[in-house]
């Protein structure tokens, strides 16, 4: 089982592109080598290389290929053209089922030959998000200049070149050479296979495995912090990025000057992360520690003293800039900045940020009583919630919008509820972020998200396909999470109408606004699916139901799911589906079969029992649903199970007597009417 190693060695690859590139290399190479049955792939990605190792067959087996030509009755010219195309004479053809057929024997191909024939074209079409040209004489592009190609099959070089006609391919040819660490082990060295390649690189201070570098960074930083009783602020994205910047990660701790410890912890963390890729540390009580962690790309000869001092000096300058913005921003109140929002364009059809804020203020005031919030506080928080967009700190670090607004609001003497609402109105910022729970914060967060949804739908900017430039899917998921996790009772359709009244007059009746409730419902189903919940049950409950109270819909769904989890529920589902199928078929013949059944036409006790049960159950279910006693409604429905079982066991619905048949179909129609009160059972899977 020959082993193939392919390494592509280049100048520094952006960290964000490395993992995807390794995946693309595996996908493209396994497709190109599919005749060799590739297996056991291992990919490697780092700052200066992507590589793959896999096992393949020794040869592409020989085969026989049949090429079907013209019909036997086709003109002679057609047959001549077919023979000319394939370079054969008539005696090479045979007749099969009225067609001339050319049967070719394709010989076996050695693995090295197949690799050499396919890899150059693969590299020329490699799908980097961005690529560049360099040098002269070649149109070949790569993410950064490609310097070496190592391609070995069972220790032997697979010879190929990137040259193509007059294109010199930058003189790149396959070899057995690679390079170690740029500074500590420069220069090329030869390898004989994957294990030798791994060992050689590690001996030259290069860790080629991205997962190993991630582990070394996370564990190394955490260990150094723990030695001083500190903890690392969780930031998996930063760990991955640093792993893409270092070939031989070596963690260190540095000191933060006392004069900067009065900066907000979020400012310190974002400044360190964005500007320097440093890790923020916390004391045992959760407060910001006067230490930071960073990762070097080599082991310094002095133990790191000079490296630490240099990074402390750089951070000192960064924090001095942050201190400047912090002090300057606080010389103006948030309220004084609100007028500046009129000069910031939000969207061409929707006006400025100032106009948007006025819509949010109005909507927050309307929502506040619905969530138990103080109206004046909600309107005040909404008025100030976007004012920090005009500050120097948010201009430098957009990630801090909302967070800085809360700090500045407290500095200005605003109520804590107002300041908290400003800081929390973007929540949840992501899948793992929390939601606001204070009433004023809830009102402003809902107003912000609902305004975005209503405004952009009215402006014709609804998401399409994978495109969602205004993050409306995220806004809808945030809206859903706030409602679910706070158990809010809101009629979203009514609130959407309220929000639309605040839009420019020409957008208030935009046709796409009618699509918004269904858009939110679909996001709710997506969320349930991601949670592993029965999203099909929610779809069944929602069919023909204009209710946009998410909490009530989920309560109905949960009650139905609990019933269907029982044996009675499962059997009832099967019986109602059977009834629906019978009605669908018979309605096509001579339906619809609606109306009240005639008791005088009941010929069997099972009919009478089902009719009597429905007479009691239908009003009970209607009352229970209207009073939101959904569990009671499901229990009432479940009690029909034995009556339905006996009906379908002993009663022939399509009786020979036409009047009896119609009456029995009307009885089943009554059953269907009752089930529609609960859900559309045809939507339920399984």
XYZ file of C-alpha atoms in Angstrom:
686
model
C 0.000 0.000 0.000
C 2.095 2.930 -1.232
C 2.132 6.147 0.795
C 1.912 9.513 -0.944
C 3.203 12.722 0.661
C 2.548 16.075 -1.004
C 3.811 19.296 0.612
C 3.341 22.789 -0.810
C 5.848 25.149 0.791
C 5.341 28.893 0.352
C 5.719 32.294 1.926
C 3.430 33.020 4.903
C -0.172 31.916 4.377
C -2.811 34.052 6.161
C -3.964 32.211 9.275
C -7.642 32.413 8.334
C -7.022 30.535 5.061
C -4.937 27.605 6.279
C -7.582 25.190 7.544
C -9.805 25.660 4.516
C -6.818 25.219 2.190
C -5.908 21.905 3.822
C -9.495 20.748 3.374
C -9.532 21.848 -0.262
C -6.255 20.023 -0.873
C -7.710 16.812 0.559
C -10.926 17.140 -1.453
C -9.227 17.931 -4.766
C -6.477 15.358 -4.415
C -8.795 12.503 -3.418
C -11.007 13.374 -6.416
C -8.011 13.477 -8.778
C -6.614 10.204 -7.426
C -9.947 8.395 -7.133
C -8.832 5.669 -9.610
C -6.075 4.858 -7.074
C -8.558 4.370 -4.204
C -7.047 6.983 -1.809
C -7.566 6.316 1.907
C -6.358 7.293 5.391
C -5.784 10.964 4.522
C -3.947 13.222 6.994
C -3.745 16.939 6.335
C -1.327 19.488 7.756
C -1.522 23.268 7.680
C 0.753 25.989 8.981
C 2.111 29.447 8.268
C 4.374 28.312 5.434
C 2.960 25.020 4.205
C -0.044 22.861 3.529
C 0.467 19.138 3.112
C -1.325 15.837 2.856
C -0.371 12.219 3.400
C -2.520 9.317 2.192
C -2.380 5.702 1.121
C -3.135 4.735 -2.475
C -3.064 1.704 -4.751
C 0.094 0.987 -6.733
C -1.647 1.161 -10.106
C -4.791 2.256 -11.849
C -6.097 -1.103 -13.069
C -6.528 -1.698 -16.770
C -9.998 -1.690 -18.261
C -11.998 -2.062 -21.426
C -13.891 0.988 -22.695
C -16.720 0.757 -25.202
C -17.356 3.800 -27.432
C -20.734 3.609 -29.190
C -20.763 5.038 -32.695
C -23.401 5.574 -35.385
C -26.261 3.194 -36.112
C -25.655 0.426 -38.616
C -28.054 2.203 -40.969
C -26.326 5.610 -40.628
C -24.748 7.252 -43.702
C -21.226 6.198 -44.571
C -19.957 9.707 -43.825
C -21.088 9.419 -40.219
C -19.190 6.173 -39.766
C -16.108 7.630 -41.443
C -16.177 10.605 -39.105
C -16.409 8.328 -36.073
C -13.413 6.262 -37.260
C -11.413 9.389 -38.065
C -12.134 10.828 -34.610
C -10.738 7.724 -32.898
C -8.007 6.951 -35.450
C -9.161 3.412 -36.265
C -10.190 1.363 -39.289
C -13.516 -0.439 -39.839
C -12.111 -3.794 -38.763
C -11.626 -2.389 -35.228
C -15.405 -1.919 -34.899
C -18.061 -4.455 -33.990
C -21.844 -4.385 -34.336
C -23.870 -4.494 -31.121
C -27.654 -4.024 -31.023
C -27.653 -2.146 -34.311
C -24.770 0.244 -33.442
C -21.113 0.304 -34.437
C -19.016 -0.011 -31.259
C -15.296 0.588 -30.712
C -13.888 -1.538 -27.928
C -10.628 -0.188 -26.461
C -8.341 -1.886 -23.983
C -6.996 0.758 -21.596
C -3.724 -0.444 -20.057
C -2.936 -0.199 -16.348
C -1.270 3.051 -15.242
C 1.373 3.262 -12.526
C 0.445 5.456 -9.552
C 3.418 7.794 -10.066
C 2.420 8.364 -13.704
C -1.162 9.185 -12.740
C -0.026 11.557 -9.973
C 2.386 13.387 -12.261
C -0.352 13.783 -14.864
C -3.018 15.174 -12.499
C -1.355 17.190 -9.713
C 0.009 20.121 -11.811
C -3.474 20.928 -13.172
C -4.894 20.594 -9.644
C -2.424 23.150 -8.312
C -3.153 25.577 -11.126
C -6.871 25.638 -10.282
C -6.474 25.593 -6.488
C -9.340 27.661 -5.003
C -7.607 30.205 -2.774
C -10.016 33.000 -1.711
C -7.315 35.425 -2.836
C -4.185 34.647 -4.795
C -1.249 36.556 -6.236
C 1.213 36.532 -9.096
C 4.933 37.046 -8.723
C 8.048 37.021 -10.837
C 7.985 36.834 -14.615
C 7.397 34.111 -17.157
C 4.400 32.420 -15.518
C 0.702 33.017 -14.958
C 0.652 30.490 -12.098
C -0.851 32.009 -8.935
C -0.811 31.016 -5.278
C -1.908 32.659 -2.055
C 1.722 33.727 -1.515
C 4.755 32.843 -3.654
C 5.111 29.054 -3.787
C 8.738 28.079 -3.186
C 8.927 24.279 -3.109
C 6.865 21.189 -3.922
C 7.731 17.935 -2.187
C 5.996 14.899 -3.690
C 7.048 11.427 -2.586
C 5.535 8.021 -3.310
C 6.973 5.358 -1.031
C 10.121 7.440 -0.594
C 10.654 8.113 -4.301
C 10.162 11.521 -5.907
C 7.208 11.706 -8.278
C 8.684 13.880 -11.035
C 6.506 16.639 -12.442
C 6.791 20.327 -13.240
C 4.432 23.276 -13.198
C 5.862 24.471 -16.518
C 3.264 24.466 -19.276
C 4.327 25.357 -22.829
C 5.981 28.782 -22.737
C 4.832 29.275 -19.123
C 7.840 28.394 -16.949
C 5.738 27.723 -13.824
C 8.320 29.722 -11.827
C 10.683 26.777 -12.326
C 8.805 24.733 -9.724
C 9.376 20.982 -9.917
C 8.588 18.161 -7.512
C 11.435 17.117 -5.240
C 12.131 15.531 -1.847
C 13.179 18.819 -0.219
C 11.489 20.945 2.415
C 12.584 23.599 4.920
C 12.523 23.972 8.695
C 12.068 27.079 10.841
C 12.889 30.276 8.958
C 15.161 31.662 11.708
C 16.357 28.781 13.876
C 16.843 26.120 11.183
C 16.976 27.793 7.744
C 17.807 25.877 4.599
C 16.496 22.801 2.801
C 16.729 19.174 3.879
C 15.644 15.927 2.233
C 12.842 13.659 3.448
C 11.867 10.108 2.563
C 8.237 9.911 3.709
C 5.618 11.229 6.094
C 7.188 10.057 9.340
C 10.633 11.262 8.285
C 9.058 14.589 7.215
C 7.315 15.016 10.578
C 10.416 14.102 12.555
C 12.663 16.319 10.445
C 10.415 19.346 10.808
C 10.006 18.925 14.561
C 13.757 18.561 14.939
C 14.022 21.897 13.134
C 11.432 23.613 15.356
C 8.386 23.345 13.099
C 5.190 21.684 14.306
C 3.288 20.906 11.076
C 0.073 19.701 12.754
C -2.362 22.572 13.389
C -4.287 20.638 16.054
C -1.069 20.040 17.993
C -0.138 23.737 17.848
C -3.630 24.684 19.104
C -3.217 22.292 22.028
C 0.288 23.514 22.856
C -0.871 27.142 22.853
C -4.023 26.578 24.924
C -2.321 24.338 27.469
C 0.867 26.394 27.609
C -0.852 29.723 28.229
C -3.250 28.190 30.763
C -0.357 26.551 32.617
C 1.641 29.775 32.899
C -1.449 31.651 34.096
C -2.303 28.967 36.652
C 1.194 29.215 38.155
C 0.282 32.774 39.190
C -3.282 31.972 40.259
C -4.779 33.476 37.132
C -7.116 32.218 34.415
C -7.245 32.871 30.675
C -10.236 34.640 29.121
C -11.711 31.998 26.822
C -11.099 32.871 23.173
C -10.914 29.778 20.924
C -10.821 31.951 17.800
C -7.680 33.699 19.013
C -6.039 30.370 19.843
C -6.736 29.157 16.292
C -5.414 32.386 14.794
C -2.190 32.315 16.813
C -1.737 28.659 15.844
C -1.852 29.856 12.236
C 0.802 32.499 12.905
C 3.386 30.342 14.673
C 5.281 27.265 13.559
C 6.883 26.595 16.948
C 4.644 28.187 19.602
C 6.312 29.227 22.863
C 4.029 31.001 25.403
C 5.124 33.797 27.773
C 3.544 36.155 30.298
C 4.064 39.909 30.357
C 3.288 42.708 32.833
C 0.689 45.486 32.377
C 1.566 48.862 33.895
C -0.610 49.958 36.824
C -1.560 53.210 35.076
C -3.602 51.236 32.514
C -5.484 49.029 34.958
C -8.255 51.634 35.266
C -9.237 51.055 31.640
C -12.409 48.951 31.174
C -11.454 45.262 31.020
C -13.237 44.898 27.669
C -11.090 47.694 26.206
C -7.920 46.016 27.399
C -8.977 42.636 26.070
C -10.057 43.884 22.633
C -6.973 46.079 22.247
C -4.699 43.159 23.069
C -6.614 40.766 20.827
C -7.104 42.960 17.769
C -3.768 44.748 17.727
C -1.330 42.212 19.138
C -3.010 38.774 19.371
C -2.395 38.718 23.120
C -4.465 36.763 25.641
C -6.244 38.582 28.479
C -5.961 37.121 31.989
C -8.277 37.333 34.992
C -7.773 37.172 38.749
C -9.573 34.551 40.810
C -12.398 37.037 41.514
C -12.929 37.663 37.782
C -11.289 41.097 37.706
C -8.702 42.015 35.090
C -5.213 40.853 36.026
C -2.159 43.094 35.490
C -0.650 40.370 33.285
C -1.094 39.245 29.689
C -0.053 36.168 27.722
C 1.467 36.018 24.268
C 3.001 33.353 22.047
C 6.405 33.652 20.397
C 7.386 31.748 17.257
C 10.686 30.429 18.610
C 12.532 29.682 21.814
C 14.667 32.751 22.621
C 18.236 32.089 23.694
C 17.882 34.383 26.741
C 14.855 32.585 28.117
C 12.514 35.230 26.758
C 13.567 38.308 28.751
C 14.119 40.484 25.673
C 10.994 39.150 23.966
C 8.833 39.886 27.010
C 10.254 43.389 27.377
C 9.609 44.139 23.704
C 6.007 42.972 23.865
C 5.402 44.956 27.060
C 6.732 48.064 25.336
C 4.425 47.555 22.347
C 1.406 46.974 24.584
C 2.213 50.100 26.563
C 1.851 52.147 23.365
C -1.418 50.423 22.455
C -2.911 51.053 25.871
C -1.775 54.690 25.729
C -3.886 55.078 22.579
C -6.849 53.413 24.294
C -6.398 55.703 27.311
C -6.496 58.706 24.982
C -9.841 57.634 23.487
C -11.233 56.752 26.925
C -10.429 60.156 28.378
C -11.447 62.120 25.272
C -14.804 60.367 24.800
C -15.869 61.146 28.359
C -15.553 64.887 27.804
C -18.891 64.727 25.930
C -22.083 63.118 27.198
C -23.881 60.468 25.191
C -26.907 62.734 24.937
C -24.831 65.428 23.271
C -23.709 62.911 20.656
C -27.210 61.849 19.567
C -27.517 64.709 17.069
C -24.387 63.474 15.262
C -26.238 60.280 14.317
C -28.246 62.275 11.772
C -25.038 62.621 9.759
C -24.417 58.852 9.613
C -26.217 57.028 6.790
C -27.905 53.823 7.897
C -29.409 52.758 4.554
C -30.316 54.716 1.436
C -34.008 53.800 1.671
C -34.206 53.967 5.473
C -32.411 57.209 6.264
C -29.767 57.991 8.858
C -28.807 56.368 12.133
C -30.626 59.251 13.806
C -33.874 58.320 12.051
C -33.320 54.724 12.999
C -32.824 55.687 16.650
C -36.085 57.608 16.638
C -37.862 54.496 15.331
C -36.266 52.384 18.064
C -37.274 54.920 20.724
C -40.895 54.803 19.562
C -40.928 50.992 19.351
C -39.187 50.507 22.714
C -41.871 52.681 24.306
C -44.584 50.486 22.791
C -42.918 47.221 23.787
C -41.990 48.293 27.337
C -45.478 47.708 28.870
C -45.621 44.279 27.209
C -42.459 43.135 29.030
C -42.962 44.954 32.323
C -40.396 47.683 31.658
C -40.534 51.344 32.636
C -41.530 53.233 29.487
C -39.404 56.331 30.174
C -36.310 54.273 30.950
C -36.804 52.158 27.824
C -37.189 55.255 25.650
C -34.152 56.897 27.276
C -31.995 53.823 26.726
C -33.201 53.557 23.139
C -32.353 57.232 22.524
C -28.767 56.720 23.710
C -28.156 53.141 22.518
C -26.375 54.095 19.268
C -24.657 57.265 20.486
C -21.365 55.459 21.148
C -21.015 54.948 17.371
C -19.690 58.532 17.299
C -16.976 57.924 19.923
C -13.299 57.480 19.229
C -13.137 54.189 21.120
C -15.859 52.523 19.041
C -14.337 54.020 15.906
C -11.092 52.256 16.793
C -12.719 49.064 18.085
C -16.191 48.493 16.541
C -16.459 45.301 18.608
C -17.065 47.513 21.660
C -20.240 49.238 20.456
C -22.864 48.956 23.138
C -20.267 48.015 25.751
C -18.694 51.482 25.656
C -22.117 53.089 25.562
C -22.881 51.464 28.915
C -19.639 52.772 30.459
C -20.190 56.278 29.146
C -23.837 56.254 30.289
C -22.766 55.423 33.849
C -20.140 58.151 33.684
C -22.891 60.580 32.634
C -25.045 59.593 35.622
C -27.727 57.688 33.741
C -29.841 55.138 35.632
C -28.268 51.704 35.948
C -31.226 50.168 34.091
C -30.613 52.572 31.200
C -26.869 51.922 31.135
C -27.403 48.150 31.284
C -29.919 48.304 28.441
C -27.448 50.240 26.263
C -24.768 47.646 26.935
C -27.077 44.673 26.364
C -29.212 45.759 23.430
C -26.998 43.922 20.905
C -27.341 40.659 22.832
C -27.216 37.877 21.915
C -24.208 38.717 19.740
C -23.680 35.073 18.816
C -24.840 31.522 19.350
C -23.101 31.157 22.706
C -23.834 34.654 24.037
C -26.471 35.235 26.705
C -29.679 37.229 26.317
C -30.795 40.275 28.335
C -33.107 39.531 31.266
C -33.780 42.979 32.785
C -37.102 44.397 31.489
C -35.645 47.645 30.124
C -32.826 45.752 28.407
C -35.340 43.330 26.883
C -37.500 46.170 25.538
C -34.586 47.949 23.842
C -33.007 44.738 22.496
C -36.336 43.642 21.002
C -36.962 47.106 19.531
C -33.507 47.130 17.907
C -33.911 43.697 16.321
C -37.524 44.163 15.263
C -36.703 47.513 13.655
C -33.902 45.876 11.671
C -36.153 43.066 10.475
C -39.126 45.254 9.584
C -37.067 48.035 8.001
C -34.936 45.815 5.779
C -37.862 43.633 4.702
C -39.786 46.797 3.799
C -36.772 48.049 1.832
C -36.667 44.798 -0.177
C -33.478 43.565 1.486
C -34.739 40.225 2.777
C -32.139 37.396 2.813
C -31.913 35.206 -0.258
C -30.075 31.903 -0.565
C -26.860 32.073 1.431
C -26.741 35.876 1.211
C -27.661 37.841 4.326
C -25.661 41.092 4.218
C -27.658 42.727 7.020
C -27.560 39.691 9.372
C -31.345 39.427 9.467
C -31.277 35.694 10.191
C -29.132 36.418 13.228
C -31.521 39.199 14.277
C -34.481 36.809 14.016
C -32.676 34.138 16.044
C -31.801 36.754 18.666
C -35.439 37.854 18.799
C -36.551 34.240 19.251
C -34.007 33.538 21.984
C -34.954 36.645 23.965
C -38.613 35.627 23.843
C -37.992 31.969 24.660
C -35.478 32.436 27.443
C -37.581 35.137 29.132
C -40.907 33.309 28.537
C -42.404 36.429 26.970
C -45.957 36.562 25.624
C -45.820 38.749 22.536
C -47.946 38.903 19.397
C -45.149 39.406 16.908
C -47.445 40.080 13.968
C -49.017 42.975 15.880
C -45.605 44.346 16.870
C -44.362 44.112 13.267
C -47.338 46.249 12.207
C -46.524 48.767 14.951
C -42.914 48.906 13.790
C -43.953 49.370 10.139
C -45.939 52.479 11.079
C -42.658 54.145 12.057
C -41.066 53.608 8.627
C -41.003 56.184 5.830
C -44.532 56.421 4.457
C -43.745 54.805 1.112
C -42.448 51.652 2.877
C -45.225 51.107 5.412
C -47.249 48.825 3.135
C -44.309 47.107 1.405
C -45.391 43.640 0.198
C -42.373 41.849 1.697
C -43.574 42.749 5.200
C -46.181 39.982 4.858
C -43.313 37.469 4.627
C -41.796 38.428 7.971
C -43.890 36.198 10.318
C -43.100 33.147 8.176
C -39.408 34.133 8.107
C -39.298 34.203 11.915
C -41.225 30.909 12.097
C -38.666 29.283 9.793
C -35.807 30.577 11.968
C -37.580 29.054 14.983
C -37.756 25.689 13.223
C -34.055 25.948 12.359
C -33.231 26.643 15.985
C -35.293 23.687 17.187
C -33.637 21.453 14.602
C -30.192 22.529 15.821
C -31.261 21.740 19.388
C -32.369 18.264 18.344
C -36.026 19.070 19.127
C -39.062 18.051 17.069
C -39.208 20.931 14.599
C -41.716 18.956 12.515
C -44.212 19.162 15.366
C -43.870 22.949 15.425
C -44.484 22.964 11.661
C -47.590 20.804 12.184
C -48.922 23.139 14.873
C -48.217 26.201 12.711
C -50.071 25.073 9.574
C -53.171 27.209 9.116
C -52.365 28.931 12.411
C -51.822 32.691 12.357
C -50.624 32.730 15.967
C -47.249 34.524 16.268
C -46.936 34.136 20.045
C -43.777 32.013 20.124
C -44.207 30.975 23.754
C -47.759 29.756 23.109
C -46.748 27.927 19.923
C -43.945 26.143 21.733
C -46.256 25.207 24.610
C -48.662 23.622 22.102
C -45.764 21.876 20.384
C -44.397 20.523 23.666
C -47.823 19.206 24.697
C -48.277 17.495 21.319
C -44.765 16.043 21.470
C -45.440 14.606 24.926
C -48.648 12.988 23.689
C -46.974 11.515 20.598
C -44.275 10.024 22.809
C -46.909 7.742 24.378
C -48.322 4.567 22.839
C -51.797 6.106 22.728
C -50.403 9.136 20.942
C -48.549 7.089 18.326
C -51.593 4.922 17.621
C -53.830 7.986 17.468
C -51.445 9.555 14.927
C -51.650 6.405 12.791
C -55.467 6.365 13.007
C -55.873 10.027 12.089
C -53.504 9.600 9.154
C -55.559 6.632 8.008
C -58.723 8.728 8.208
C -57.074 11.574 6.299
C -55.902 9.204 3.557
C -59.389 7.709 3.160
C -60.943 11.172 2.931
C -58.351 12.367 0.430
C -59.039 9.429 -1.868
C -62.821 9.512 -1.529
C -63.050 13.290 -1.811
C -61.468 13.029 -5.238
C -64.256 10.705 -6.319
C -67.335 12.534 -5.066
C -66.326 14.867 -2.262
C -66.117 16.903 -0.251
C -67.795 14.839 2.441
C -68.572 17.548 4.930
C -71.554 18.269 7.114
C -73.062 16.777 10.237
C -73.438 12.956 10.180
C -76.988 11.582 10.469
C -77.306 9.415 13.614
C -80.150 7.497 11.969
C -77.688 6.095 9.420
C -75.301 4.614 11.975
C -75.433 0.863 11.374
C -72.864 -0.316 13.935
C -72.126 0.354 17.587
C -68.547 1.387 16.705
C -69.910 4.265 14.619
C -72.134 5.424 17.430
C -69.276 5.184 19.935
C -66.979 7.307 17.758
C -69.709 9.871 17.107
C -70.492 10.144 20.807
C -66.797 10.469 21.683
C -66.313 13.244 19.112
C -69.414 15.069 20.403
C -67.784 15.293 23.834
C -64.154 15.715 22.698
C -64.440 18.496 20.115
C -65.876 21.162 22.479
C -63.536 20.026 25.259
C -60.522 20.470 22.973
C -61.772 23.849 21.746
C -62.206 25.089 25.314
C -58.838 23.740 26.449
C -57.003 25.390 23.538
C -58.766 28.717 24.007
C -57.759 28.645 27.691
C -54.193 27.521 26.762
C -54.565 24.245 28.633
C -52.699 22.418 25.921
C -51.804 19.346 27.964
C -55.497 18.894 28.812
C -56.409 19.207 25.128
C -53.915 16.489 24.208
C -55.207 14.190 26.942
C -58.762 14.653 25.667
C -57.655 13.765 22.144
C -55.632 10.766 23.307
C -58.754 9.258 24.906
C -60.129 8.719 21.391
C -57.534 6.058 20.679
C -59.500 2.915 21.763
C -62.703 4.161 20.090
C -60.837 4.812 16.838
C -59.111 1.427 17.005
C -62.459 -0.391 17.262
C -63.948 1.741 14.480
C -61.220 0.913 11.981
C -61.102 -2.750 13.019
C -64.841 -3.422 12.636
C -66.285 -0.754 10.316
C -65.974 -0.732 6.523
C -66.018 2.945 5.606
C -66.792 2.348 1.920
C -70.028 0.489 2.563
C -72.110 -0.796 -0.344
C -74.996 1.428 0.748
C -74.154 4.872 -0.690
C -75.945 6.771 2.082
C -74.142 4.816 4.818
C -70.831 5.382 3.050
C -71.379 9.150 2.830
C -72.388 9.252 6.495
C -69.258 7.384 7.579
C -67.084 9.703 5.512
C -68.782 12.680 7.186
C -67.955 11.107 10.537
C -64.312 10.874 9.520
C -64.524 14.488 8.354
C -65.603 15.433 11.894
C -62.533 13.595 13.190
C -60.363 15.538 10.761
C -61.952 18.808 11.892
C -61.062 17.955 15.462
C -57.432 17.063 14.644
C -56.996 20.325 12.706
C -57.680 22.103 15.998
C -54.519 20.438 17.285
C -52.174 20.284 14.289
C -51.749 19.188 10.688
C -50.691 15.621 11.423
C -49.459 15.135 7.852
C -46.485 17.397 8.715
C -45.279 15.086 11.474
C -42.407 12.804 10.521
C -42.294 9.113 11.335
